């Protein structure tokens, strides 16, 4: 595993976890899209919602005390609440292949989902739908997923606390960590209100820019010295993602893994889990390694993979200018 302060080298990916496939659908009419994480054989799953403005589907069934013990895919999408429809396309794709929860008269695919708000980037009337979710499934494979302006990260933006005009381009990133034959991987679509921070150096990678637009403002320090944030529309941000492992874990442990993964977000985004974010992380356990390292090590790996994947989401992003004239530079443009 390489350090998170570069895109060079091999940081791994969530598909290094046995039993995981990833597919992107990237919309061409405006910057938006969706990303599906498929586990054809089913996986134990959990979720932890930390942001105060989430957009989710089928998260209640993941509570450790509830019946369903496995899911078959997770859908991440842009388009805010409209993007939840992408999960319907994944359900159809999985059903056509006989994948799902046995309900005696057929198989019901379980596909929880989370969305991020990218409606300020381009024409908001264009958003991921069921056809987009189906197309993401068609594109799914075990290859390392593309990063940056693809899938659910296509319309993502970072550092909007002083206004979208001072924000930067966000995106999607992935990474994995392997210890003693067990792998934990993360896939993160970063559309945060706050700045993205290098988890190793604590330096700002991307986020709010200064008034001249040429430098990083450093949101944490700006807020602490009294710079007033712009009035915020609730729910116009959000970081969503999945952490997966091939370790053998229970549903209770899957929940704790999702909780621990948020520690990785806290290391790589500041401020994080705000009233205007809907930060949601899912966890998956395929059990394909046939063993577990114990929750202390798995939780540490989950936080590490999440932190690196989040930093990569910012570093892999590319600048865009929308038809409406909104310019979002990338991290590479401000170096």
mmCIF file of C-alpha atoms in Angstrom:
data_model
loop_
_atom_site.group_PDB
_atom_site.id
_atom_site.type_symbol
_atom_site.label_atom_id
_atom_site.label_comp_id
_atom_site.label_asym_id
_atom_site.label_seq_id
_atom_site.Cartn_x
_atom_site.Cartn_y
_atom_site.Cartn_z
ATOM 1 C CA UNK A 1 0.000 0.000 0.000
ATOM 2 C CA UNK A 2 1.304 3.425 -0.912
ATOM 3 C CA UNK A 3 0.983 6.606 1.061
ATOM 4 C CA UNK A 4 -2.208 8.601 0.539
ATOM 5 C CA UNK A 5 -0.274 11.709 -0.522
ATOM 6 C CA UNK A 6 0.063 10.601 -4.122
ATOM 7 C CA UNK A 7 -1.933 8.942 -6.862
ATOM 8 C CA UNK A 8 1.232 7.208 -8.049
ATOM 9 C CA UNK A 9 1.737 3.583 -7.158
ATOM 10 C CA UNK A 10 -0.858 1.064 -6.058
ATOM 11 C CA UNK A 11 -3.221 2.071 -3.245
ATOM 12 C CA UNK A 12 -5.403 -0.929 -4.011
ATOM 13 C CA UNK A 13 -9.172 -0.727 -4.457
ATOM 14 C CA UNK A 14 -12.399 -2.079 -3.045
ATOM 15 C CA UNK A 15 -12.476 -4.774 -5.747
ATOM 16 C CA UNK A 16 -9.347 -6.315 -4.209
ATOM 17 C CA UNK A 17 -11.865 -7.696 -1.700
ATOM 18 C CA UNK A 18 -12.937 -11.122 -2.948
ATOM 19 C CA UNK A 19 -16.608 -11.186 -3.927
ATOM 20 C CA UNK A 20 -16.906 -7.475 -4.772
ATOM 21 C CA UNK A 21 -17.637 -5.965 -8.202
ATOM 22 C CA UNK A 22 -18.003 -2.265 -9.045
ATOM 23 C CA UNK A 23 -19.657 -0.533 -11.989
ATOM 24 C CA UNK A 24 -20.033 3.155 -12.863
ATOM 25 C CA UNK A 25 -22.625 4.935 -14.964
ATOM 26 C CA UNK A 26 -21.466 8.429 -15.952
ATOM 27 C CA UNK A 27 -24.099 10.747 -17.417
ATOM 28 C CA UNK A 28 -23.003 12.648 -20.547
ATOM 29 C CA UNK A 29 -25.734 15.336 -20.535
ATOM 30 C CA UNK A 30 -24.533 16.928 -17.286
ATOM 31 C CA UNK A 31 -22.077 15.987 -14.523
ATOM 32 C CA UNK A 32 -23.856 13.279 -12.524
ATOM 33 C CA UNK A 33 -23.996 9.489 -12.361
ATOM 34 C CA UNK A 34 -24.169 6.444 -10.112
ATOM 35 C CA UNK A 35 -21.919 3.653 -8.863
ATOM 36 C CA UNK A 36 -22.973 0.144 -7.868
ATOM 37 C CA UNK A 37 -21.091 -2.240 -5.582
ATOM 38 C CA UNK A 38 -22.294 -5.786 -6.278
ATOM 39 C CA UNK A 39 -21.884 -8.894 -4.162
ATOM 40 C CA UNK A 40 -23.514 -11.665 -6.208
ATOM 41 C CA UNK A 41 -23.265 -14.275 -3.461
ATOM 42 C CA UNK A 42 -24.614 -11.905 -0.834
ATOM 43 C CA UNK A 43 -22.730 -10.162 1.965
ATOM 44 C CA UNK A 44 -23.355 -9.356 5.589
ATOM 45 C CA UNK A 45 -23.966 -5.610 5.732
ATOM 46 C CA UNK A 46 -24.203 -2.638 8.043
ATOM 47 C CA UNK A 47 -24.615 1.123 7.786
ATOM 48 C CA UNK A 48 -23.846 4.219 9.820
ATOM 49 C CA UNK A 49 -25.443 7.581 8.981
ATOM 50 C CA UNK A 50 -23.614 10.515 10.569
ATOM 51 C CA UNK A 51 -24.666 13.497 8.475
ATOM 52 C CA UNK A 52 -27.817 15.363 9.468
ATOM 53 C CA UNK A 53 -29.273 15.531 5.935
ATOM 54 C CA UNK A 54 -29.105 12.004 4.466
ATOM 55 C CA UNK A 55 -30.841 10.575 1.424
ATOM 56 C CA UNK A 56 -31.070 6.800 1.776
ATOM 57 C CA UNK A 57 -33.031 3.671 0.861
ATOM 58 C CA UNK A 58 -33.397 0.383 2.799
ATOM 59 C CA UNK A 59 -31.049 1.320 5.637
ATOM 60 C CA UNK A 60 -33.425 0.246 8.431
ATOM 61 C CA UNK A 61 -33.182 -3.415 7.401
ATOM 62 C CA UNK A 62 -29.432 -3.270 8.109
ATOM 63 C CA UNK A 63 -29.964 -2.721 11.830
ATOM 64 C CA UNK A 64 -28.389 -5.714 13.616
ATOM 65 C CA UNK A 65 -31.709 -6.680 15.238
ATOM 66 C CA UNK A 66 -33.632 -6.874 11.951
ATOM 67 C CA UNK A 67 -34.307 -9.966 9.841
ATOM 68 C CA UNK A 68 -32.428 -9.667 6.549
ATOM 69 C CA UNK A 69 -28.834 -10.783 7.070
ATOM 70 C CA UNK A 70 -27.391 -10.184 3.594
ATOM 71 C CA UNK A 71 -27.517 -7.645 0.781
ATOM 72 C CA UNK A 72 -26.711 -8.134 -2.893
ATOM 73 C CA UNK A 73 -25.611 -4.650 -3.943
ATOM 74 C CA UNK A 74 -25.192 -1.100 -2.691
ATOM 75 C CA UNK A 75 -26.085 1.843 -4.928
ATOM 76 C CA UNK A 76 -24.384 5.236 -4.621
ATOM 77 C CA UNK A 77 -25.815 8.019 -6.783
ATOM 78 C CA UNK A 78 -25.916 11.702 -7.544
ATOM 79 C CA UNK A 79 -29.186 13.514 -8.169
ATOM 80 C CA UNK A 80 -30.195 13.945 -4.523
ATOM 81 C CA UNK A 81 -33.451 12.128 -3.625
ATOM 82 C CA UNK A 82 -34.248 11.549 -7.307
ATOM 83 C CA UNK A 83 -31.080 9.471 -7.575
ATOM 84 C CA UNK A 84 -32.499 6.830 -5.234
ATOM 85 C CA UNK A 85 -34.373 5.517 -8.270
ATOM 86 C CA UNK A 86 -31.060 4.122 -9.570
ATOM 87 C CA UNK A 87 -31.360 1.297 -7.022
ATOM 88 C CA UNK A 88 -34.521 0.099 -8.786
ATOM 89 C CA UNK A 89 -32.457 -0.573 -11.899
ATOM 90 C CA UNK A 90 -29.989 -2.624 -9.873
ATOM 91 C CA UNK A 91 -32.844 -4.659 -8.366
ATOM 92 C CA UNK A 92 -34.102 -5.483 -11.861
ATOM 93 C CA UNK A 93 -30.627 -6.415 -13.114
ATOM 94 C CA UNK A 94 -30.020 -8.734 -10.161
ATOM 95 C CA UNK A 95 -33.471 -10.326 -10.395
ATOM 96 C CA UNK A 96 -32.878 -11.174 -14.048
ATOM 97 C CA UNK A 97 -29.837 -13.153 -12.924
ATOM 98 C CA UNK A 98 -31.585 -15.008 -10.094
ATOM 99 C CA UNK A 99 -29.745 -13.103 -7.379
ATOM 100 C CA UNK A 100 -31.594 -12.145 -4.207
ATOM 101 C CA UNK A 101 -33.256 -13.071 -0.930
ATOM 102 C CA UNK A 102 -35.343 -16.265 -1.238
ATOM 103 C CA UNK A 103 -39.009 -15.320 -0.717
ATOM 104 C CA UNK A 104 -40.380 -18.746 -1.775
ATOM 105 C CA UNK A 105 -42.034 -17.451 -4.974
ATOM 106 C CA UNK A 106 -38.848 -15.875 -6.282
ATOM 107 C CA UNK A 107 -35.715 -14.017 -5.297
ATOM 108 C CA UNK A 108 -35.813 -10.441 -4.015
ATOM 109 C CA UNK A 109 -32.551 -8.504 -4.445
ATOM 110 C CA UNK A 110 -31.710 -6.333 -1.448
ATOM 111 C CA UNK A 111 -30.104 -3.072 -2.637
ATOM 112 C CA UNK A 112 -29.680 -0.312 -0.044
ATOM 113 C CA UNK A 113 -28.712 3.066 -1.472
ATOM 114 C CA UNK A 114 -27.461 6.525 -0.592
ATOM 115 C CA UNK A 115 -27.367 9.704 -2.650
ATOM 116 C CA UNK A 116 -25.436 12.949 -2.740
ATOM 117 C CA UNK A 117 -26.597 16.410 -3.807
ATOM 118 C CA UNK A 118 -25.063 17.536 -7.099
ATOM 119 C CA UNK A 119 -28.018 19.550 -8.428
ATOM 120 C CA UNK A 120 -26.061 22.835 -8.442
ATOM 121 C CA UNK A 121 -23.679 21.442 -11.077
ATOM 122 C CA UNK A 122 -25.396 21.670 -14.448
ATOM 123 C CA UNK A 123 -29.060 21.075 -15.335
ATOM 124 C CA UNK A 124 -30.708 19.569 -12.247
ATOM 125 C CA UNK A 125 -33.448 18.018 -14.402
ATOM 126 C CA UNK A 126 -30.899 15.420 -15.527
ATOM 127 C CA UNK A 127 -30.302 12.839 -12.781
ATOM 128 C CA UNK A 128 -29.625 9.114 -12.390
ATOM 129 C CA UNK A 129 -32.689 6.899 -12.836
ATOM 130 C CA UNK A 130 -33.428 3.176 -12.930
ATOM 131 C CA UNK A 131 -31.904 2.880 -16.403
ATOM 132 C CA UNK A 132 -28.703 4.456 -15.079
ATOM 133 C CA UNK A 133 -28.583 1.968 -12.211
ATOM 134 C CA UNK A 134 -29.096 -0.926 -14.620
ATOM 135 C CA UNK A 135 -26.295 0.387 -16.855
ATOM 136 C CA UNK A 136 -23.940 0.637 -13.868
ATOM 137 C CA UNK A 137 -24.609 -3.038 -13.128
ATOM 138 C CA UNK A 138 -23.925 -3.943 -16.755
ATOM 139 C CA UNK A 139 -20.535 -2.226 -16.443
ATOM 140 C CA UNK A 140 -19.601 -3.916 -13.152
ATOM 141 C CA UNK A 141 -16.450 -6.013 -12.895
ATOM 142 C CA UNK A 142 -13.705 -7.041 -10.498
ATOM 143 C CA UNK A 143 -11.229 -4.667 -12.171
ATOM 144 C CA UNK A 144 -9.958 -1.689 -10.178
ATOM 145 C CA UNK A 145 -12.674 0.996 -10.555
ATOM 146 C CA UNK A 146 -12.000 4.292 -12.291
ATOM 147 C CA UNK A 147 -11.597 7.266 -9.951
ATOM 148 C CA UNK A 148 -12.348 10.980 -10.165
ATOM 149 C CA UNK A 149 -15.169 12.403 -12.317
ATOM 150 C CA UNK A 150 -17.035 9.130 -12.803
ATOM 151 C CA UNK A 151 -20.130 7.435 -11.440
ATOM 152 C CA UNK A 152 -21.535 8.917 -8.241
ATOM 153 C CA UNK A 153 -18.607 11.348 -8.079
ATOM 154 C CA UNK A 154 -19.189 12.927 -11.499
ATOM 155 C CA UNK A 155 -20.965 16.034 -10.170
ATOM 156 C CA UNK A 156 -19.373 16.139 -6.727
ATOM 157 C CA UNK A 157 -17.916 19.386 -5.379
ATOM 158 C CA UNK A 158 -15.858 20.165 -2.258
ATOM 159 C CA UNK A 159 -15.496 23.120 0.061
ATOM 160 C CA UNK A 160 -18.843 24.880 -0.453
ATOM 161 C CA UNK A 161 -19.015 26.517 2.960
ATOM 162 C CA UNK A 162 -18.134 29.940 1.531
ATOM 163 C CA UNK A 163 -20.301 29.461 -1.560
ATOM 164 C CA UNK A 164 -20.314 27.147 -4.572
ATOM 165 C CA UNK A 165 -18.361 29.801 -6.533
ATOM 166 C CA UNK A 166 -15.387 29.217 -4.193
ATOM 167 C CA UNK A 167 -15.677 25.416 -4.200
ATOM 168 C CA UNK A 168 -13.549 22.811 -5.996
ATOM 169 C CA UNK A 169 -14.232 19.578 -7.872
ATOM 170 C CA UNK A 170 -14.824 16.447 -5.854
ATOM 171 C CA UNK A 171 -15.041 12.900 -7.137
ATOM 172 C CA UNK A 172 -14.841 9.217 -6.294
ATOM 173 C CA UNK A 173 -11.840 7.354 -4.897
ATOM 174 C CA UNK A 174 -10.944 3.879 -3.735
ATOM 175 C CA UNK A 175 -8.237 2.123 -1.717
ATOM 176 C CA UNK A 176 -7.580 -1.101 0.176
ATOM 177 C CA UNK A 177 -5.426 -2.452 2.980
ATOM 178 C CA UNK A 178 -4.361 -6.095 3.411
ATOM 179 C CA UNK A 179 -3.123 -7.612 6.679
ATOM 180 C CA UNK A 180 -2.379 -11.313 7.168
ATOM 181 C CA UNK A 181 -4.422 -12.405 4.161
ATOM 182 C CA UNK A 182 -7.486 -10.287 4.997
ATOM 183 C CA UNK A 183 -8.384 -7.248 2.889
ATOM 184 C CA UNK A 184 -10.490 -4.205 3.704
ATOM 185 C CA UNK A 185 -11.319 -1.828 0.858
ATOM 186 C CA UNK A 186 -13.234 1.443 0.596
ATOM 187 C CA UNK A 187 -14.994 3.330 -2.184
ATOM 188 C CA UNK A 188 -15.883 6.955 -1.402
ATOM 189 C CA UNK A 189 -17.871 9.541 -3.374
ATOM 190 C CA UNK A 190 -16.830 12.839 -1.830
ATOM 191 C CA UNK A 191 -19.186 15.815 -2.150
ATOM 192 C CA UNK A 192 -18.287 17.330 1.211
ATOM 193 C CA UNK A 193 -19.196 20.732 2.564
ATOM 194 C CA UNK A 194 -15.742 20.841 4.164
ATOM 195 C CA UNK A 195 -12.173 20.573 2.908
ATOM 196 C CA UNK A 196 -10.453 17.291 2.084
ATOM 197 C CA UNK A 197 -7.348 16.736 4.188
ATOM 198 C CA UNK A 198 -4.334 14.502 3.603
ATOM 199 C CA UNK A 199 -4.699 11.971 6.458
ATOM 200 C CA UNK A 200 -0.920 11.588 6.768
ATOM 201 C CA UNK A 201 0.183 15.238 6.721
ATOM 202 C CA UNK A 202 -3.029 17.041 7.784
ATOM 203 C CA UNK A 203 -2.526 19.440 4.865
ATOM 204 C CA UNK A 204 -5.563 20.623 2.879
ATOM 205 C CA UNK A 205 -5.782 18.910 -0.523
ATOM 206 C CA UNK A 206 -8.892 20.609 -1.892
ATOM 207 C CA UNK A 207 -11.769 22.682 -0.574
ATOM 208 C CA UNK A 208 -12.880 26.258 -0.148
ATOM 209 C CA UNK A 209 -10.804 28.817 -2.055
ATOM 210 C CA UNK A 210 -9.784 32.350 -1.171
ATOM 211 C CA UNK A 211 -11.784 35.281 -2.552
ATOM 212 C CA UNK A 212 -9.460 35.563 -5.564
ATOM 213 C CA UNK A 213 -10.036 31.872 -6.253
ATOM 214 C CA UNK A 214 -6.336 31.116 -6.541
ATOM 215 C CA UNK A 215 -5.472 29.552 -3.189
ATOM 216 C CA UNK A 216 -6.872 27.178 -0.597
ATOM 217 C CA UNK A 217 -8.636 29.025 2.202
ATOM 218 C CA UNK A 218 -8.290 26.317 4.893
ATOM 219 C CA UNK A 219 -11.862 26.196 6.155
ATOM 220 C CA UNK A 220 -11.063 25.066 9.691
ATOM 221 C CA UNK A 221 -8.738 27.974 10.354
ATOM 222 C CA UNK A 222 -11.012 30.419 8.502
ATOM 223 C CA UNK A 223 -14.004 29.517 10.663
ATOM 224 C CA UNK A 224 -11.957 29.683 13.860
ATOM 225 C CA UNK A 225 -10.721 33.171 13.055
ATOM 226 C CA UNK A 226 -14.286 34.330 12.495
ATOM 227 C CA UNK A 227 -14.802 34.242 8.719
ATOM 228 C CA UNK A 228 -18.611 33.936 8.320
ATOM 229 C CA UNK A 229 -19.862 30.973 6.255
ATOM 230 C CA UNK A 230 -22.345 31.551 3.454
ATOM 231 C CA UNK A 231 -25.981 30.734 4.251
ATOM 232 C CA UNK A 232 -26.325 27.034 3.509
ATOM 233 C CA UNK A 233 -29.147 25.104 1.934
ATOM 234 C CA UNK A 234 -29.511 21.977 4.058
ATOM 235 C CA UNK A 235 -28.559 18.728 2.374
ATOM 236 C CA UNK A 236 -26.585 20.237 -0.496
ATOM 237 C CA UNK A 237 -23.499 18.202 0.402
ATOM 238 C CA UNK A 238 -22.687 14.646 1.461
ATOM 239 C CA UNK A 239 -19.956 12.026 1.385
ATOM 240 C CA UNK A 240 -21.212 8.510 0.751
ATOM 241 C CA UNK A 241 -19.395 5.235 0.379
ATOM 242 C CA UNK A 242 -18.837 1.572 1.108
ATOM 243 C CA UNK A 243 -16.204 -0.245 3.123
ATOM 244 C CA UNK A 244 -15.909 -3.963 2.375
ATOM 245 C CA UNK A 245 -13.897 -6.859 3.735
ATOM 246 C CA UNK A 246 -13.381 -10.522 2.906
ATOM 247 C CA UNK A 247 -13.137 -11.277 6.629
ATOM 248 C CA UNK A 248 -15.775 -13.402 8.323
ATOM 249 C CA UNK A 249 -17.942 -10.972 10.319
ATOM 250 C CA UNK A 250 -21.393 -10.911 11.910
ATOM 251 C CA UNK A 251 -24.119 -8.370 11.232
ATOM 252 C CA UNK A 252 -23.311 -6.659 14.542
ATOM 253 C CA UNK A 253 -19.647 -6.461 13.550
ATOM 254 C CA UNK A 254 -20.613 -5.109 10.116
ATOM 255 C CA UNK A 255 -22.380 -2.237 11.843
ATOM 256 C CA UNK A 256 -19.327 -1.515 13.974
ATOM 257 C CA UNK A 257 -17.141 -1.573 10.852
ATOM 258 C CA UNK A 258 -19.309 1.130 9.276
ATOM 259 C CA UNK A 259 -19.004 3.159 12.493
ATOM 260 C CA UNK A 260 -15.214 2.810 12.465
ATOM 261 C CA UNK A 261 -15.034 3.818 8.796
ATOM 262 C CA UNK A 262 -16.412 7.230 9.741
ATOM 263 C CA UNK A 263 -13.209 7.746 11.732
ATOM 264 C CA UNK A 264 -11.477 7.692 8.358
ATOM 265 C CA UNK A 265 -13.825 10.399 7.084
ATOM 266 C CA UNK A 266 -13.019 12.496 10.152
ATOM 267 C CA UNK A 267 -9.310 12.193 9.347
ATOM 268 C CA UNK A 268 -9.765 13.303 5.744
ATOM 269 C CA UNK A 269 -12.631 15.855 5.801
ATOM 270 C CA UNK A 270 -12.936 18.986 7.945
ATOM 271 C CA UNK A 271 -15.584 19.973 8.926
ATOM 272 C CA UNK A 272 -17.362 16.633 8.569
ATOM 273 C CA UNK A 273 -20.804 15.248 9.582
ATOM 274 C CA UNK A 274 -22.341 18.732 9.481
ATOM 275 C CA UNK A 275 -26.005 19.740 9.516
ATOM 276 C CA UNK A 276 -25.734 20.257 5.751
ATOM 277 C CA UNK A 277 -24.101 16.887 4.976
ATOM 278 C CA UNK A 278 -25.783 13.493 4.702
ATOM 279 C CA UNK A 279 -22.626 11.437 5.313
ATOM 280 C CA UNK A 280 -23.495 7.735 5.042
ATOM 281 C CA UNK A 281 -21.179 4.724 4.966
ATOM 282 C CA UNK A 282 -22.184 1.122 4.297
ATOM 283 C CA UNK A 283 -20.145 -1.948 5.213
ATOM 284 C CA UNK A 284 -19.990 -5.349 3.526
ATOM 285 C CA UNK A 285 -18.501 -8.632 4.687
ATOM 286 C CA UNK A 286 -18.104 -11.340 2.035
ATOM 287 C CA UNK A 287 -16.313 -13.830 4.301
ATOM 288 C CA UNK A 288 -14.303 -15.085 1.334
ATOM 289 C CA UNK A 289 -10.969 -15.117 3.216
ATOM 290 C CA UNK A 290 -12.417 -17.656 5.635
ATOM 291 C CA UNK A 291 -11.024 -15.883 8.693
ATOM 292 C CA UNK A 292 -11.185 -12.740 10.792
ATOM 293 C CA UNK A 293 -8.447 -10.659 12.364
ATOM 294 C CA UNK A 294 -10.695 -9.400 15.151
ATOM 295 C CA UNK A 295 -12.527 -6.096 15.264
ATOM 296 C CA UNK A 296 -9.643 -4.019 16.615
ATOM 297 C CA UNK A 297 -7.556 -4.655 13.509
ATOM 298 C CA UNK A 298 -10.486 -4.633 11.078
ATOM 299 C CA UNK A 299 -11.729 -1.300 12.419
ATOM 300 C CA UNK A 300 -8.260 0.209 12.052
ATOM 301 C CA UNK A 301 -8.061 -1.071 8.479
ATOM 302 C CA UNK A 302 -11.518 0.298 7.666
ATOM 303 C CA UNK A 303 -10.641 3.785 8.897
ATOM 304 C CA UNK A 304 -7.340 3.707 7.007
ATOM 305 C CA UNK A 305 -8.854 2.573 3.704
ATOM 306 C CA UNK A 306 -11.639 5.149 4.024
ATOM 307 C CA UNK A 307 -9.226 8.006 4.739
ATOM 308 C CA UNK A 308 -7.018 7.119 1.769
ATOM 309 C CA UNK A 309 -9.978 6.624 -0.583
ATOM 310 C CA UNK A 310 -11.398 10.018 0.399
ATOM 311 C CA UNK A 311 -8.090 11.762 -0.287
ATOM 312 C CA UNK A 312 -7.865 9.970 -3.632
ATOM 313 C CA UNK A 313 -11.378 11.134 -4.521
ATOM 314 C CA UNK A 314 -10.135 14.728 -4.294
ATOM 315 C CA UNK A 315 -6.803 14.119 -6.006
ATOM 316 C CA UNK A 316 -8.288 12.155 -8.915
ATOM 317 C CA UNK A 317 -10.917 14.792 -9.699
ATOM 318 C CA UNK A 318 -10.586 16.944 -12.800
ATOM 319 C CA UNK A 319 -11.669 20.566 -13.236
ATOM 320 C CA UNK A 320 -14.979 21.315 -14.944
ATOM 321 C CA UNK A 321 -16.848 24.355 -16.239
ATOM 322 C CA UNK A 322 -20.593 23.873 -16.624
ATOM 323 C CA UNK A 323 -22.730 25.319 -19.400
ATOM 324 C CA UNK A 324 -24.058 27.759 -16.807
ATOM 325 C CA UNK A 325 -20.530 29.074 -16.215
ATOM 326 C CA UNK A 326 -19.719 27.423 -12.882
ATOM 327 C CA UNK A 327 -15.986 26.700 -12.686
ATOM 328 C CA UNK A 328 -14.755 24.056 -10.255
ATOM 329 C CA UNK A 329 -10.959 23.644 -10.328
ATOM 330 C CA UNK A 330 -9.282 20.415 -9.255
ATOM 331 C CA UNK A 331 -6.647 19.843 -6.602
ATOM 332 C CA UNK A 332 -3.940 19.676 -9.287
ATOM 333 C CA UNK A 333 -4.865 23.164 -10.499
ATOM 334 C CA UNK A 334 -4.028 24.836 -7.172
ATOM 335 C CA UNK A 335 -0.702 23.167 -6.461
#
